[in-house]
Tab-separated table of C-alpha atoms in Angstrom:
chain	number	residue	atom	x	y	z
A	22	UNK	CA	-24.435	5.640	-29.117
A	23	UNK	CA	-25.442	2.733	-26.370
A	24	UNK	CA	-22.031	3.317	-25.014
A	25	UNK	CA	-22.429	6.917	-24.655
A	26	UNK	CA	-25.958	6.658	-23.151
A	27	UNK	CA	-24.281	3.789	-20.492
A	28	UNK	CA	-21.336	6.674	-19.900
A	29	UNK	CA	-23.527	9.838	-18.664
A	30	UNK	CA	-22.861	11.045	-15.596
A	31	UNK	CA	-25.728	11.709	-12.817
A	32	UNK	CA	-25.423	15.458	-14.223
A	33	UNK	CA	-25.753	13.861	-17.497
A	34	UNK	CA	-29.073	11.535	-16.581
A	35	UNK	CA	-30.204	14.730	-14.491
A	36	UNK	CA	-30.335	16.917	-17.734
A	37	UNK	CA	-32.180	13.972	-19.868
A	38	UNK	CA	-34.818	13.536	-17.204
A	39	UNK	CA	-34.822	17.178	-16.492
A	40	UNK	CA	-35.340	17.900	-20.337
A	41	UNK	CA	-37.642	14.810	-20.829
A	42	UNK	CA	-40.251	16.204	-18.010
A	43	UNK	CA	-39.827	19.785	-19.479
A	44	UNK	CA	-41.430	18.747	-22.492
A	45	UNK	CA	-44.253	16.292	-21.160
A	46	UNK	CA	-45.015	19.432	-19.362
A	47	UNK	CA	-44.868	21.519	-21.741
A	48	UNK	CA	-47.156	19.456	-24.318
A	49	UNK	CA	-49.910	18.825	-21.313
A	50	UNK	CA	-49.595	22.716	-20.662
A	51	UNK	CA	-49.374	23.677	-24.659
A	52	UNK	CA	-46.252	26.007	-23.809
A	53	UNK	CA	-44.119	25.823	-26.846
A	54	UNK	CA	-41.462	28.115	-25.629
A	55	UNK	CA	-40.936	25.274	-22.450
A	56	UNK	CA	-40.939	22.736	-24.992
A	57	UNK	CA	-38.311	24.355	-26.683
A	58	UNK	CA	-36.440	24.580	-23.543
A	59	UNK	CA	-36.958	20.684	-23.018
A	60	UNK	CA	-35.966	19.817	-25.716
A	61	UNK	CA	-32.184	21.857	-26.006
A	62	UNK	CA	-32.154	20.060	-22.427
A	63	UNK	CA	-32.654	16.551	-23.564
A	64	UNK	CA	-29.952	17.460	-26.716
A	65	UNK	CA	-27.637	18.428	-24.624
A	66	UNK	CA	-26.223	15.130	-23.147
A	67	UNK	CA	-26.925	13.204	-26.275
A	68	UNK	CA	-25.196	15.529	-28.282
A	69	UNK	CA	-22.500	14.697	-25.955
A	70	UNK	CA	-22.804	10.958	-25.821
A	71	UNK	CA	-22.636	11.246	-29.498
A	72	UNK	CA	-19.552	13.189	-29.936
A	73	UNK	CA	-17.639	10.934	-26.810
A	74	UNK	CA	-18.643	7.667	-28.216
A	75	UNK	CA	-17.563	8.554	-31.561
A	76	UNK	CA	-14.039	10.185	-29.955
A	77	UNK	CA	-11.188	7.985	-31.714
A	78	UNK	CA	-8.413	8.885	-29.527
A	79	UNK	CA	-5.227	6.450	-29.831
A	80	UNK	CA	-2.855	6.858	-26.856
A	81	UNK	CA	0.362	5.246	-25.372
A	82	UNK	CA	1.138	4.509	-22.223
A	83	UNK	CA	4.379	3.844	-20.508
A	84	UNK	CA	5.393	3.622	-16.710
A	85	UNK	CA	8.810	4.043	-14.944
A	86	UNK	CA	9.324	2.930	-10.951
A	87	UNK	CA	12.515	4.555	-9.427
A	88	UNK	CA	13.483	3.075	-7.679
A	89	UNK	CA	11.963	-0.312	-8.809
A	90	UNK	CA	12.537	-1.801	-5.251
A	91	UNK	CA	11.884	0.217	-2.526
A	92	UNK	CA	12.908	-0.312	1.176
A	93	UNK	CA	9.959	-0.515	3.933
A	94	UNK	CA	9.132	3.338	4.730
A	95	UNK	CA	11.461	4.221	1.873
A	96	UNK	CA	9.381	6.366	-1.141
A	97	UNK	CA	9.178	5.790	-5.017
A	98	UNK	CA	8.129	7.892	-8.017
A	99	UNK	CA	5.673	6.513	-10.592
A	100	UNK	CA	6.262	8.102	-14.259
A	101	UNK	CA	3.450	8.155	-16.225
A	102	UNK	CA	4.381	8.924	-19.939
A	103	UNK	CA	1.006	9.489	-22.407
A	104	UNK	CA	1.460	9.567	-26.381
A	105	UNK	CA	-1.320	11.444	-28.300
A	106	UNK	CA	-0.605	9.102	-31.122
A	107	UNK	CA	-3.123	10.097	-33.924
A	108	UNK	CA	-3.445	13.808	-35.725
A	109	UNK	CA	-5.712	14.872	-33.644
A	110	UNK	CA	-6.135	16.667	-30.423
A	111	UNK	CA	-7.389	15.038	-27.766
A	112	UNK	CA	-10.286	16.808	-25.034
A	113	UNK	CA	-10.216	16.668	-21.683
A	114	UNK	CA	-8.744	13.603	-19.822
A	115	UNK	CA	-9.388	12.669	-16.158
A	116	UNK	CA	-6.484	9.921	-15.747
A	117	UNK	CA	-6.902	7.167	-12.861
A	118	UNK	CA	-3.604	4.795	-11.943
A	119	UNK	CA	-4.737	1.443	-10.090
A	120	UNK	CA	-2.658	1.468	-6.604
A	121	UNK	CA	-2.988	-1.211	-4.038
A	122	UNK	CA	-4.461	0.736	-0.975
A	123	UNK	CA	-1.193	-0.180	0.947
A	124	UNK	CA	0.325	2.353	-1.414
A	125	UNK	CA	-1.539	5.230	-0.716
A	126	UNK	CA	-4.196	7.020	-2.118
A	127	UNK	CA	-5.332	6.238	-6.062
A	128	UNK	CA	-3.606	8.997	-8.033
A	129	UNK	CA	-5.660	10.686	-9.993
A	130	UNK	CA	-4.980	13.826	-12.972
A	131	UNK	CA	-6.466	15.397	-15.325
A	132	UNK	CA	-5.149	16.829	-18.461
A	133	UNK	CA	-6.760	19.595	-20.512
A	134	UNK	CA	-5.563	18.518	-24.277
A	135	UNK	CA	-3.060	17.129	-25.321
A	136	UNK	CA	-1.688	18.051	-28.967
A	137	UNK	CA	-1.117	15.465	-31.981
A	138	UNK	CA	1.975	13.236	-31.189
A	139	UNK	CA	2.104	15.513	-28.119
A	140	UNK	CA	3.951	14.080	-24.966
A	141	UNK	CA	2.777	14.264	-21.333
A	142	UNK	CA	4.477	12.772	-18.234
A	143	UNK	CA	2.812	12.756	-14.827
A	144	UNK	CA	4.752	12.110	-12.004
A	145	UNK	CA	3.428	10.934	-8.086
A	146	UNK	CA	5.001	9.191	-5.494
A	147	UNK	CA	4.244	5.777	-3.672
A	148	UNK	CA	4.831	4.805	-0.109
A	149	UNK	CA	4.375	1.679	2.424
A	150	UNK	CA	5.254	0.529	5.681
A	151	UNK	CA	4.400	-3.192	4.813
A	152	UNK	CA	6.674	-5.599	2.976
A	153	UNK	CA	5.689	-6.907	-0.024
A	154	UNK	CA	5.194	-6.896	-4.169
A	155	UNK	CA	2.649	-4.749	-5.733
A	156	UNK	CA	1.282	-4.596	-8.605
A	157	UNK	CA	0.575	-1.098	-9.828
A	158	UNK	CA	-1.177	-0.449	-12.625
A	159	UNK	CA	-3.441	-0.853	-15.110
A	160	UNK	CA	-4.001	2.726	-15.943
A	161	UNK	CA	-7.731	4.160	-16.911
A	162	UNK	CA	-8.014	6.990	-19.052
A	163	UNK	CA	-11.743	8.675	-18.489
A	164	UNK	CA	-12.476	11.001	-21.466
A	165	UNK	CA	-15.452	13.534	-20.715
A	166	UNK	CA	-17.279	16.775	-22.145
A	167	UNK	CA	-16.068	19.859	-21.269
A	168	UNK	CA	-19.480	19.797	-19.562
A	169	UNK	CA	-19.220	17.211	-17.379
A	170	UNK	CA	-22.110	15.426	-18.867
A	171	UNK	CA	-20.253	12.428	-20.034
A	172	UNK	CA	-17.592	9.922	-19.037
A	173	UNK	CA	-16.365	7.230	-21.324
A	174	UNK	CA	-13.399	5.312	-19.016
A	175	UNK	CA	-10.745	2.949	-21.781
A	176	UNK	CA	-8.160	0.793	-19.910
A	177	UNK	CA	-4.507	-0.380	-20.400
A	178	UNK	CA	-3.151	-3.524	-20.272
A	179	UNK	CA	-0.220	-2.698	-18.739
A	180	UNK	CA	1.383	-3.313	-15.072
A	181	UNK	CA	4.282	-3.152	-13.434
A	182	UNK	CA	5.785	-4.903	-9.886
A	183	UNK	CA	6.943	-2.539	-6.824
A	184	UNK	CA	9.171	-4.917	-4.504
A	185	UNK	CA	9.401	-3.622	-0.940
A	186	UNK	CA	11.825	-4.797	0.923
A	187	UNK	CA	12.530	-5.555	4.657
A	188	UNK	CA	14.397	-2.734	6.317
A	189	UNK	CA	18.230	-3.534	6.476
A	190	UNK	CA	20.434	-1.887	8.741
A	191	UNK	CA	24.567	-1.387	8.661
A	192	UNK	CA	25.808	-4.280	11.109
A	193	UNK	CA	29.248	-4.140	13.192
A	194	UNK	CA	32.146	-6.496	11.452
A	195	UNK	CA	32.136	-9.547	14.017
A	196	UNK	CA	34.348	-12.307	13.927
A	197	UNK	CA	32.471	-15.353	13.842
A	198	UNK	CA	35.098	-17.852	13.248
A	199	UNK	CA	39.145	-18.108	12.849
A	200	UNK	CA	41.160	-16.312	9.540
A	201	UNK	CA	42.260	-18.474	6.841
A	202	UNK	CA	44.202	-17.298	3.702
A	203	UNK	CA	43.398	-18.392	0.173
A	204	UNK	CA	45.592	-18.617	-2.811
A	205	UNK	CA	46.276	-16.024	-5.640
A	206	UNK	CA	45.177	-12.918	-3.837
A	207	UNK	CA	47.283	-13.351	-0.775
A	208	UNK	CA	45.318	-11.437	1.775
A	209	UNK	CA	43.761	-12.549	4.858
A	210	UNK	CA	39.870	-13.823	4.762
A	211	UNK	CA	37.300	-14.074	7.580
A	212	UNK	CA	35.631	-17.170	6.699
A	213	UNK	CA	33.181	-19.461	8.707
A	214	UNK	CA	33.628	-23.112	6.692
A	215	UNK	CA	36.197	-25.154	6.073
A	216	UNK	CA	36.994	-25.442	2.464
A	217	UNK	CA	37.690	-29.268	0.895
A	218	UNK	CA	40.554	-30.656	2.345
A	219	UNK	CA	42.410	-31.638	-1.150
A	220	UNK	CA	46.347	-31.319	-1.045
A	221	UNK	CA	46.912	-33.165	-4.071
A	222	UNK	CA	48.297	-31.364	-7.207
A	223	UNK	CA	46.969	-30.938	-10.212
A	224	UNK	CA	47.798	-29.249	-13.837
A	225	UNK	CA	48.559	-25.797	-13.838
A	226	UNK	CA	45.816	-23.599	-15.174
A	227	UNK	CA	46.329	-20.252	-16.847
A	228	UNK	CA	46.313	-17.229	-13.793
A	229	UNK	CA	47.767	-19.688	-11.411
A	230	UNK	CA	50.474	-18.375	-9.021
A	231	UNK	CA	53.693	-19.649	-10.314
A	232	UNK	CA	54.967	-19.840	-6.661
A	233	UNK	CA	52.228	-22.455	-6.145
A	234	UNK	CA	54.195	-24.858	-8.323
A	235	UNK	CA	54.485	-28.154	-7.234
A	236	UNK	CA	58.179	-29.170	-8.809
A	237	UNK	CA	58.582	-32.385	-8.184
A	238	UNK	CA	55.366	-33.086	-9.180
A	239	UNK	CA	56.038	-31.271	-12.396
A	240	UNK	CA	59.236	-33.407	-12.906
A	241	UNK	CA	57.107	-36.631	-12.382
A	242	UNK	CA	54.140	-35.566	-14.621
A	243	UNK	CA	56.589	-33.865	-17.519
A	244	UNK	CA	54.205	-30.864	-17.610
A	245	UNK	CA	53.369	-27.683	-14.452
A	246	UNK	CA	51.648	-28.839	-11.861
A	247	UNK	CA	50.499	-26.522	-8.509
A	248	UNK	CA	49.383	-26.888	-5.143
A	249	UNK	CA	46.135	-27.370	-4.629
A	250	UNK	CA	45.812	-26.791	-0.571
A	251	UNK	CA	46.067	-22.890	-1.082
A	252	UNK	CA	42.638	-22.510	-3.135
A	253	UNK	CA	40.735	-20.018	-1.511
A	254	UNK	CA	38.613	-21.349	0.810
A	255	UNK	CA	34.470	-20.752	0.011
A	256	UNK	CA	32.837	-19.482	3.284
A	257	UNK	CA	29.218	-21.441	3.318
A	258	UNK	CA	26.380	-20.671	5.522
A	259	UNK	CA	22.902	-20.736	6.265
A	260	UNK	CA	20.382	-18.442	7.672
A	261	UNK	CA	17.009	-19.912	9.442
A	262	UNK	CA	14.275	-17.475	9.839
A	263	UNK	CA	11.274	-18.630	12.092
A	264	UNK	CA	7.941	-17.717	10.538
A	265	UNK	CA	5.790	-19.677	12.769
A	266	UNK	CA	2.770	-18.003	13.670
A	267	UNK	CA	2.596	-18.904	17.356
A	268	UNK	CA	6.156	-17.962	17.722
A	269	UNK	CA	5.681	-14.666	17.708
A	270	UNK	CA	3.725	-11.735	19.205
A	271	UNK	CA	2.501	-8.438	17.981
A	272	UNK	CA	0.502	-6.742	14.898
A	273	UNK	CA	1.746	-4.777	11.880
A	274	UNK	CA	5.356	-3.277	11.451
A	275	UNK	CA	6.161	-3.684	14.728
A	276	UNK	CA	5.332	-6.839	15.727
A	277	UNK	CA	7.898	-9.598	16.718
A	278	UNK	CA	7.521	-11.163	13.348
A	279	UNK	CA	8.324	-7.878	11.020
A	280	UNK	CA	11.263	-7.337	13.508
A	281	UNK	CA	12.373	-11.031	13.132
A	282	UNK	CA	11.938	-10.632	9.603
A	283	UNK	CA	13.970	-6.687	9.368
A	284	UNK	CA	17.048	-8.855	11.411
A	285	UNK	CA	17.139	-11.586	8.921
A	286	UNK	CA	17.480	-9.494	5.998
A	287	UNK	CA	20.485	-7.470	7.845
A	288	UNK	CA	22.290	-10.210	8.464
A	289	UNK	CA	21.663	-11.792	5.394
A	290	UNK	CA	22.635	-8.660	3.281
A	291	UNK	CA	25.906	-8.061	5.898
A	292	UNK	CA	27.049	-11.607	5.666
A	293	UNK	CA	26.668	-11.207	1.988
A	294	UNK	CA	28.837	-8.154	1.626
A	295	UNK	CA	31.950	-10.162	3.353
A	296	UNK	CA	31.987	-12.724	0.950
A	297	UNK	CA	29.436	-15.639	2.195
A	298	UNK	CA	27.375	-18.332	0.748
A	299	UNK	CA	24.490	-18.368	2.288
A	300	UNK	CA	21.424	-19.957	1.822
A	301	UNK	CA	17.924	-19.474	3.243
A	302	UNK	CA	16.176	-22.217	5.251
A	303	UNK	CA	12.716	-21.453	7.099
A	304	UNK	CA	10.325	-23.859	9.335
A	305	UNK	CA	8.874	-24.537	5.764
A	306	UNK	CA	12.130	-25.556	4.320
A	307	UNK	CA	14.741	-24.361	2.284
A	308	UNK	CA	13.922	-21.515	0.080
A	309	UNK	CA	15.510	-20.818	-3.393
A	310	UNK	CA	18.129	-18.087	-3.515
A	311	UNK	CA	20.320	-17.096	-6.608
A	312	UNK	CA	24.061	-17.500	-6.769
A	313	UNK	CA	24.555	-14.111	-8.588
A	314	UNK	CA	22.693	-10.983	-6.835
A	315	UNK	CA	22.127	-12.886	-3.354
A	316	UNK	CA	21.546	-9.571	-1.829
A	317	UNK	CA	19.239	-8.992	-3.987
A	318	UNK	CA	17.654	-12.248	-4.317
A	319	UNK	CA	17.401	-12.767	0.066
A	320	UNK	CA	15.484	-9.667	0.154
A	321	UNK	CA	13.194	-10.477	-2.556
A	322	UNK	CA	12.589	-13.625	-1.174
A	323	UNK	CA	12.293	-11.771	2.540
A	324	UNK	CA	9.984	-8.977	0.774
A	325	UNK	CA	7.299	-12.029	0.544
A	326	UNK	CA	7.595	-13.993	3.455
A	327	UNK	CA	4.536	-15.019	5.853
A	328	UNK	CA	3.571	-16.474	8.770
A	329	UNK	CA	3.377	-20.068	8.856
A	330	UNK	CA	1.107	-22.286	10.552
A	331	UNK	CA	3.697	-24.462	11.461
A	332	UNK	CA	4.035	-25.708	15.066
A	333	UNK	CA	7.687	-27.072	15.195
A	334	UNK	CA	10.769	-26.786	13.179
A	335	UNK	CA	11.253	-30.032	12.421
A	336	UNK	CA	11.257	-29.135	8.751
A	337	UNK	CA	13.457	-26.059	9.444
A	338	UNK	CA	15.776	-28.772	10.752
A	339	UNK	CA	16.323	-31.440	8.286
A	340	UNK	CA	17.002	-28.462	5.442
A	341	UNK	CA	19.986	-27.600	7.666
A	342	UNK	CA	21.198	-31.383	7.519
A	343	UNK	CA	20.619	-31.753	4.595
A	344	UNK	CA	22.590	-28.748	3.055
A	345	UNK	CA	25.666	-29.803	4.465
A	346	UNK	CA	29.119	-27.966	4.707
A	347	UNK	CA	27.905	-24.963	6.380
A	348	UNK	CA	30.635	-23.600	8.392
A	349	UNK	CA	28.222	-20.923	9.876
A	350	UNK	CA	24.358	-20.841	11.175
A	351	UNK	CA	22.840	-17.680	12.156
A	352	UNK	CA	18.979	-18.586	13.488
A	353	UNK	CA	16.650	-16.076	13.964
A	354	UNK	CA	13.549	-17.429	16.294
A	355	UNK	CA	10.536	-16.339	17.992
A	356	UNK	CA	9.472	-18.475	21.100
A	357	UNK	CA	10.726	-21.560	22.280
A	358	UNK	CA	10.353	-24.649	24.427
A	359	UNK	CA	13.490	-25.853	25.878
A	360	UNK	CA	13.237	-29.010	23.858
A	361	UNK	CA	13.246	-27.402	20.310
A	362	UNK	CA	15.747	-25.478	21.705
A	363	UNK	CA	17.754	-28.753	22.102
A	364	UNK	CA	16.789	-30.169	18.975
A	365	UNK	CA	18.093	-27.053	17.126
A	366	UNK	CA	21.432	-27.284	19.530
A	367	UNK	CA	22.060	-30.596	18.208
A	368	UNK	CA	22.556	-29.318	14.623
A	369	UNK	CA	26.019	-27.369	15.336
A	370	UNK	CA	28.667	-29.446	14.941
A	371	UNK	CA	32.489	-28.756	16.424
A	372	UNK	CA	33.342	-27.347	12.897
A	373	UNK	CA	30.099	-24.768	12.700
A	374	UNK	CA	30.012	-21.279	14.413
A	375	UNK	CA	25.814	-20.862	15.751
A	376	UNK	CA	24.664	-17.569	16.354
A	377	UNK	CA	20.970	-17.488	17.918
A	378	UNK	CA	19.336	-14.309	17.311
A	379	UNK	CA	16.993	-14.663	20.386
A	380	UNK	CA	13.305	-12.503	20.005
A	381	UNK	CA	12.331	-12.181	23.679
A	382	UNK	CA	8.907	-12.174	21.951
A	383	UNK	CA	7.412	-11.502	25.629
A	384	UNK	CA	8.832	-7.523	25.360
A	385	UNK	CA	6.493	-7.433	23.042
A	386	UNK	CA	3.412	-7.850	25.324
A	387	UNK	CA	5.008	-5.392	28.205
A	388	UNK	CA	6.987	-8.009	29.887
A	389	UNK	CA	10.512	-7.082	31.004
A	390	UNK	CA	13.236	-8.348	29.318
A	391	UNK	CA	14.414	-12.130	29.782
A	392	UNK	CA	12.000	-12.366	32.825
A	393	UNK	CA	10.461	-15.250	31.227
A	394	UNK	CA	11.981	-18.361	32.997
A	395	UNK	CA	11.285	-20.726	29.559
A	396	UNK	CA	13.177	-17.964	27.918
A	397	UNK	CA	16.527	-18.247	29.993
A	398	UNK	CA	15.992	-21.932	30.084
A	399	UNK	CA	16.236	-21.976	26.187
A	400	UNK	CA	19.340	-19.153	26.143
A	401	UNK	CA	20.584	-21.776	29.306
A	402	UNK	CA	19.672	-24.881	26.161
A	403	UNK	CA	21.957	-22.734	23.541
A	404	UNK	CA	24.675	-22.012	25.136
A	405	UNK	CA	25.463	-25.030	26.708
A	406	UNK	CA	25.993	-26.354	22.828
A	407	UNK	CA	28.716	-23.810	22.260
A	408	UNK	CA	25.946	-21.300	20.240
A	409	UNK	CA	26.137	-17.620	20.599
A	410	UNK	CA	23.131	-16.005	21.537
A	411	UNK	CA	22.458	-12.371	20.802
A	412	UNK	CA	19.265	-11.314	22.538
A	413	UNK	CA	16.773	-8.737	21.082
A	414	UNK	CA	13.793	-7.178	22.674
A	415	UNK	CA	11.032	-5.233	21.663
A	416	UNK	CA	12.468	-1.388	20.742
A	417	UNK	CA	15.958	-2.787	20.160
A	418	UNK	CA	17.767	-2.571	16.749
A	419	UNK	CA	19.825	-5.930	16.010
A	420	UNK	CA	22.855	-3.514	15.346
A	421	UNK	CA	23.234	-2.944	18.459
A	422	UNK	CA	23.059	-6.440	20.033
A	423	UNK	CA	25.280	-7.463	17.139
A	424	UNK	CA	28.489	-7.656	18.822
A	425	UNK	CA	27.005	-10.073	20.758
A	426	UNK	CA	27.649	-12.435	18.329
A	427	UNK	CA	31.009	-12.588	19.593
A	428	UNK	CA	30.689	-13.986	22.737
A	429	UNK	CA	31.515	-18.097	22.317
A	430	UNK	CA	28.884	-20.021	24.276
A	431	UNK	CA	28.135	-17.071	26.573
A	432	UNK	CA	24.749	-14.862	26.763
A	433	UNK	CA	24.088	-11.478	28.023
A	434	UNK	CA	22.261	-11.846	31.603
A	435	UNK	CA	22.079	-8.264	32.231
A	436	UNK	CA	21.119	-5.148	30.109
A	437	UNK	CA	20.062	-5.820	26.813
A	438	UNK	CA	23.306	-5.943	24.340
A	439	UNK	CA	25.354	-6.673	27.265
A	440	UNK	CA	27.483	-9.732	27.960
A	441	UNK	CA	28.665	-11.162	31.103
């Protein structure tokens, strides 16, 4: 009964009181038929309260995401499915879903009954323009009087995790290094690493390529042994995202940062696709990806990533020596001085491709693009060292300054995208 009293509504407390001074009245006044009145008032909402708080509804909850990762601007539908589990009808429901406001709006329904073991599934959609993982859920379940008099909310436990993703666009196939051909398949690979340099022979394996047979190895050893030289080559790379706060300009999905961030995850996810190793380095160090599902694992990883406080990328920098064997570095940076720009320079090595994906973060506060004289200084830096810079302004998708990529130790000077 306390819980009932705690669960009337202010049309609820409005009939009590209403009901309680009808009477007082009507006992200073000695008017029975008011008192009457009073009093069906007053009964009225703790009839209610009674018959709510005493409500033994058992119901089940599930919830189905589709998709369970959504791209940034890209929609999902939230299934609720209710279970009237008990052998009795339920009243009326007023259900409330917990959304983080960069969802949307809370979703709210209400059902009129629901029959024993009866089934209902509600269905609404969820939306965001900001990267992220949110938690949706738990659902609330307010059961109420057909008078609106009371409202007795019960909870689930449950919740479940929307991942969205940076936007990824379709990039232009670029050759960022020379072909080599790997054994077994026989076909032509775009690679950018060296593989281990091992010519010796070892046993044959089952699935080798009987025309990699070594024979007078074989004759030495008394059993098969192949050619080792024409494994397939593994491509390795790395991609370095700059997260520093300074390094960037702008608020909200279009800033410098969610841009940076957008180009990452495109290259990351096209590099991917053809066949490369890559792992994920920022100016807070290397980050962990998965071997199996590294598309999928990048952009989770990407969905989360914040600005960092960080002033330099000396950290950035010794997770790139320290991984070793990458054939191929694609950095994506903010701003500049001329002297980080050298200190990143010095990583690529005459066995490395470098591809600079060059923010001209100043677009982004109206200036025009590669005015800035530190700016051409650092593409000036980059270039000198043999990298490949592909510059990208504010307004400018990276596929189209993609090709860019191209260019050996050469940067555009004119038009955006352009090369000279």
């Amino acid at each position: 009964m306390r819980a009932g009293l705690r669960a009337l509504t202010s049309r609820g407390r409005s009939f009590l009181a209403s009901g309680i001074a009808a009477a007082v009245m009507a006992v200073l006044l000695g008017e029975s038929d008011l008192l009457r009145i009073g009093v069906l008032v007053m009964a009225l909402p703790l009839l209610a309260a009674m018959v709510v708080a005493r409500t033994r509804y058992r119901l089940s909850c599930a919830r189905r995401l589709d998709p369970a990762r959504a791209e940034v601007g890209g929609e999902a539908t939230v299934t609720l499915r209710l279970e009237n589990v008990t052998r009795l009808p339920t009243g009326l429901l007023l259900i409330d879903d917990t959304v983080p406001y960069a969802l949307g709006a809370r979703p709210r329904f209400v059902l009129d009954r629901v029959e024993p073991r009866g089934i209902r599934e509600i269905d609404y959609r969820v939306r965001s323009d900001l990267r992220g993982r949110y938690t949706i859920g738990p659902l609330s379940i307010r059961i109420a009087d057909p008078f609106g008099l009371v409202e007795l909310t019960r909870s689930f436990t449950i919740s479940d995790t929307l991942v969205v993703t940076p936007q990824v666009v379709a990039l232009p196939h670029v050759r960022l290094s020379g072909e080599w051909t790997g054994g077994g398949d026989s076909r032509t690979r775009s690679v950018a690493a060296a593989g281990d340099d091992d010519v010796a022979p070892r046993e044959y394996r089952q699935g080798d390529d009987l025309r990699r047979v070594h024979w007078r190895s074989t004759a030495r050893h008394g059993e098969l042994m192949v050619r080792r030289e024409e494994q397939q080559w593994q491509s390795r790379g790395a991609l370095l995202l700059d997260t520093r706060r300074h390094a960037h300009r702008g608020e909200g999905p279009r800033s410098s940062f969610e841009v940076a961030v957008s180009a990452a995850a495109s290259i990351g996810v096209h590099l991917a696709h053809e066949g490369l190793g890559l792992r994920l380095v920022t100016d807070q160090g290397a980050e962990h990806l998965t071997d199996t599902g590294l598309s999928r694992s990048l952009l989770d990883t990407l969905a989360v990533v914040r600005h960092s406080p960080a002033r330099s990328l000396e950290t950035a920098l010794t997770a790139l020596r320290q991984g070793g064997g990458d054939g191929l570095v694609v950095a994506v940076l903010g701003s500049l001085e001329p002297e980080e720009a050298r200190e990143l320079a010095r990583i690529r090595h005459s066995g490395m491709t470098g591809v600079a994906v060059l923010l001209d973060v100043h677009t982004w506060d109206g200036t025009e693009p590669g005015s800035s004289e530190e700016y051409q200084a650092v593409q000036g830096v980059l270039a000198g060292y043999g990298w490949r810079i592909v510059r990208l302004p504010a307004g400018t998708s990276i596929a189209s300054v993609w090709q860019d990529a191209a260019n050996r130790g050469r940067y555009a000077l004119s038009s955006p995208g352009g090369a000279v």
